[in-house]
Amino acid sequence: METTHADRRPDDAWSVMERFYAAEAEYVAAGGYGKADYDRVAAHLDPEVVLHQAPGLPFTGTGTWRGRDGMERFLAVFSETWESMEFLEQEHWGDDNTVVVRNRVRFRARATGREVEALILQLITVRDGRMLECRPFYWDPAAVTAACTGA
C-alpha cells in the first residue's frame, strides 16, 4: 500500500529515495564527475552502499558498485552516457527499510542526442536514513542501449 505524505517519516525508504533521485538528476544535468557536486548525492548513501546493475547496458560496467566511491564511479559513467534524466512517473510500495519503486524516466543520450523513455523497477534497502542497496531492473534494455549507440 502506498503511504501518504502525512504517514511518512523523513528517514523512511521512500523519503530517502525521493531526495536521492533529486540529487542524482541534478548531478547528471550538471555534467557529472568533475562538474557536479557529488557530496549532495553521497549524503543519501550508506557508507556500505551496493548498487547491482544488470549486465549489458552501456553504463553498467562491472555490474556491482560498492561504497560511496563506487557509486561516484558509477555516476561518472552514467552521466557520461546521459545528458539528462527526467522522472515522468513514480509509484512506490514499501516500509521504513525497503521500497520497490516503479520509475518511468526519460533519458537523453550524450553521444546520440536520442531520447528514450525507460521503465525501471528498483528494489531498494535503506539503513539509518540512507540507501544501503539498490537493484534496478530495466523493462527494455535494448531500447536503452539503442538510444546510447544509435543502433
Short mmCIF file of C-alpha atoms in Angstrom, two decimals:
data_model
loop_
_atom_site.label_atom_id
_atom_site.label_comp_id
_atom_site.label_asym_id
_atom_site.label_seq_id
_atom_site.Cartn_x
_atom_site.Cartn_y
_atom_site.Cartn_z
CA MET A 1 0.00 0.00 0.00
CA GLU A 2 1.30 3.43 -0.88
CA THR A 3 1.81 5.74 2.08
CA THR A 4 0.63 9.32 2.21
CA HIS A 5 2.96 12.20 2.94
CA ALA A 6 1.42 12.60 6.43
CA ASP A 7 2.18 8.91 7.23
CA ARG A 8 5.86 9.11 6.28
CA ARG A 9 8.91 9.74 8.38
CA PRO A 10 11.81 11.77 6.93
CA ASP A 11 14.08 8.70 7.05
CA ASP A 12 11.67 6.09 5.66
CA ALA A 13 12.82 4.33 2.50
CA TRP A 14 10.67 6.34 0.07
CA SER A 15 11.57 9.71 1.60
CA VAL A 16 15.27 8.82 1.34
CA MET A 17 14.85 7.83 -2.30
CA GLU A 18 12.92 10.98 -3.23
CA ARG A 19 15.87 13.04 -2.03
CA PHE A 20 18.38 10.72 -3.72
CA TYR A 21 16.56 10.86 -7.08
CA ALA A 22 16.53 14.67 -6.99
CA ALA A 23 20.25 14.81 -6.20
CA GLU A 24 21.05 12.19 -8.88
CA ALA A 25 19.12 14.07 -11.60
CA GLU A 26 20.83 17.32 -10.61
CA TYR A 27 24.25 15.62 -10.74
CA VAL A 28 23.62 14.23 -14.24
CA ALA A 29 22.22 17.56 -15.51
CA ALA A 30 25.30 19.40 -14.20
CA GLY A 31 27.58 17.16 -16.25
CA GLY A 32 28.59 14.53 -13.70
CA TYR A 33 32.10 13.82 -12.48
CA GLY A 34 34.32 16.87 -12.17
CA LYS A 35 31.46 19.24 -12.98
CA ALA A 36 28.79 18.45 -10.39
CA ASP A 37 28.72 18.32 -6.60
CA TYR A 38 28.82 14.64 -5.63
CA ASP A 39 28.51 15.44 -1.90
CA ARG A 40 24.80 16.11 -2.35
CA VAL A 41 24.35 12.60 -3.79
CA ALA A 42 26.68 10.95 -1.25
CA ALA A 43 24.67 12.43 1.63
CA HIS A 44 21.91 9.91 0.80
CA LEU A 45 24.21 6.87 0.64
CA ASP A 46 25.18 4.49 3.42
CA PRO A 47 29.00 4.10 3.56
CA GLU A 48 28.48 0.40 2.66
CA VAL A 49 26.08 1.07 -0.22
CA VAL A 50 25.96 -1.54 -3.00
CA LEU A 51 24.44 -1.00 -6.44
CA HIS A 52 23.78 -4.13 -8.51
CA GLN A 53 23.38 -3.14 -12.16
CA ALA A 54 22.27 -5.59 -14.83
CA PRO A 55 24.99 -6.52 -17.31
CA GLY A 56 24.82 -5.44 -20.92
CA LEU A 57 23.81 -1.80 -20.63
CA PRO A 58 26.26 0.91 -21.77
CA PHE A 59 26.72 2.25 -18.22
CA THR A 60 26.72 -0.89 -16.05
CA GLY A 61 30.44 -1.64 -16.13
CA THR A 62 31.28 -4.48 -13.74
CA GLY A 63 27.66 -4.68 -12.63
CA THR A 64 28.39 -4.20 -8.92
CA TRP A 65 29.41 -0.86 -7.46
CA ARG A 66 30.37 -0.69 -3.76
CA GLY A 67 30.68 2.16 -1.29
CA ARG A 68 30.33 5.87 -1.88
CA ASP A 69 33.45 5.85 -4.07
CA GLY A 70 31.98 3.05 -6.18
CA MET A 71 28.75 4.98 -6.57
CA GLU A 72 30.71 8.04 -7.62
CA ARG A 73 32.50 5.97 -10.28
CA PHE A 74 29.15 4.56 -11.43
CA LEU A 75 27.58 8.02 -11.64
CA ALA A 76 30.61 9.27 -13.58
CA VAL A 77 29.94 6.62 -16.25
CA PHE A 78 26.18 7.15 -16.00
CA SER A 79 26.50 10.91 -16.51
CA GLU A 80 28.90 10.39 -19.44
CA THR A 81 26.14 8.29 -21.01
CA TRP A 82 23.16 10.53 -20.26
CA GLU A 83 22.83 14.25 -20.81
CA SER A 84 19.60 14.43 -18.84
CA MET A 85 17.12 12.32 -16.93
CA GLU A 86 13.57 13.30 -16.07
CA PHE A 87 11.34 11.28 -13.77
CA LEU A 88 7.96 11.22 -15.52
CA GLU A 89 6.11 8.90 -13.19
CA GLN A 90 6.91 7.11 -9.95
CA GLU A 91 4.98 4.57 -7.91
CA HIS A 92 6.31 3.02 -4.75
CA TRP A 93 5.49 0.33 -2.21
CA GLY A 94 7.34 -0.46 0.98
CA ASP A 95 8.04 0.41 4.56
CA ASP A 96 10.70 2.19 6.58
CA ASN A 97 13.60 -0.01 5.39
CA THR A 98 12.62 -1.33 1.96
CA VAL A 99 10.92 0.19 -1.03
CA VAL A 100 10.07 -1.01 -4.53
CA VAL A 101 9.91 1.89 -6.98
CA ARG A 102 8.45 1.83 -10.48
CA ASN A 103 10.05 4.69 -12.39
CA ARG A 104 9.19 5.90 -15.85
CA VAL A 105 12.18 8.00 -16.83
CA ARG A 106 13.06 9.99 -19.94
CA PHE A 107 16.78 9.95 -20.70
CA ARG A 108 18.67 11.88 -23.39
CA ALA A 109 21.90 10.24 -24.54
CA ARG A 110 25.01 12.41 -24.80
CA ALA A 111 26.52 10.52 -27.73
CA THR A 112 23.44 10.47 -29.96
CA GLY A 113 21.09 13.13 -28.59
CA ARG A 114 18.34 10.50 -28.75
CA GLU A 115 15.70 10.31 -26.06
CA VAL A 116 14.27 7.14 -24.62
CA GLU A 117 11.55 6.57 -22.07
CA ALA A 118 12.50 3.69 -19.83
CA LEU A 119 10.52 1.73 -17.30
CA ILE A 120 12.76 0.78 -14.38
CA LEU A 121 11.77 -1.22 -11.34
CA GLN A 122 14.10 -0.85 -8.36
CA LEU A 123 14.32 -2.83 -5.13
CA ILE A 124 15.98 -0.62 -2.52
CA THR A 125 17.05 -1.16 1.06
CA VAL A 126 17.68 1.76 3.41
CA ARG A 127 19.61 1.84 6.68
CA ASP A 128 19.67 4.77 9.08
CA GLY A 129 18.09 7.10 6.52
CA ARG A 130 20.50 6.28 3.68
CA MET A 131 20.41 3.94 0.69
CA LEU A 132 22.18 0.67 1.51
CA GLU A 133 21.41 -1.48 -1.53
CA CYS A 134 19.76 -0.97 -4.91
CA ARG A 135 18.82 -3.48 -7.61
CA PRO A 136 17.38 -1.84 -10.75
CA PHE A 137 15.60 -3.87 -13.43
CA TYR A 138 15.11 -2.27 -16.87
CA TRP A 139 12.00 -3.32 -18.78
CA ASP A 140 13.56 -2.78 -22.23
CA PRO A 141 17.37 -2.77 -22.07
CA ALA A 142 17.61 -2.96 -25.88
CA ALA A 143 15.81 0.39 -26.27
CA VAL A 144 18.11 1.97 -23.69
CA THR A 145 21.19 0.65 -25.50
CA ALA A 146 19.87 1.78 -28.88
CA ALA A 147 19.38 5.34 -27.62
CA CYS A 148 23.02 5.39 -26.46
CA THR A 149 24.57 3.82 -29.52
CA GLY A 150 22.23 4.95 -32.29
CA ALA A 151 21.72 1.32 -33.32
#
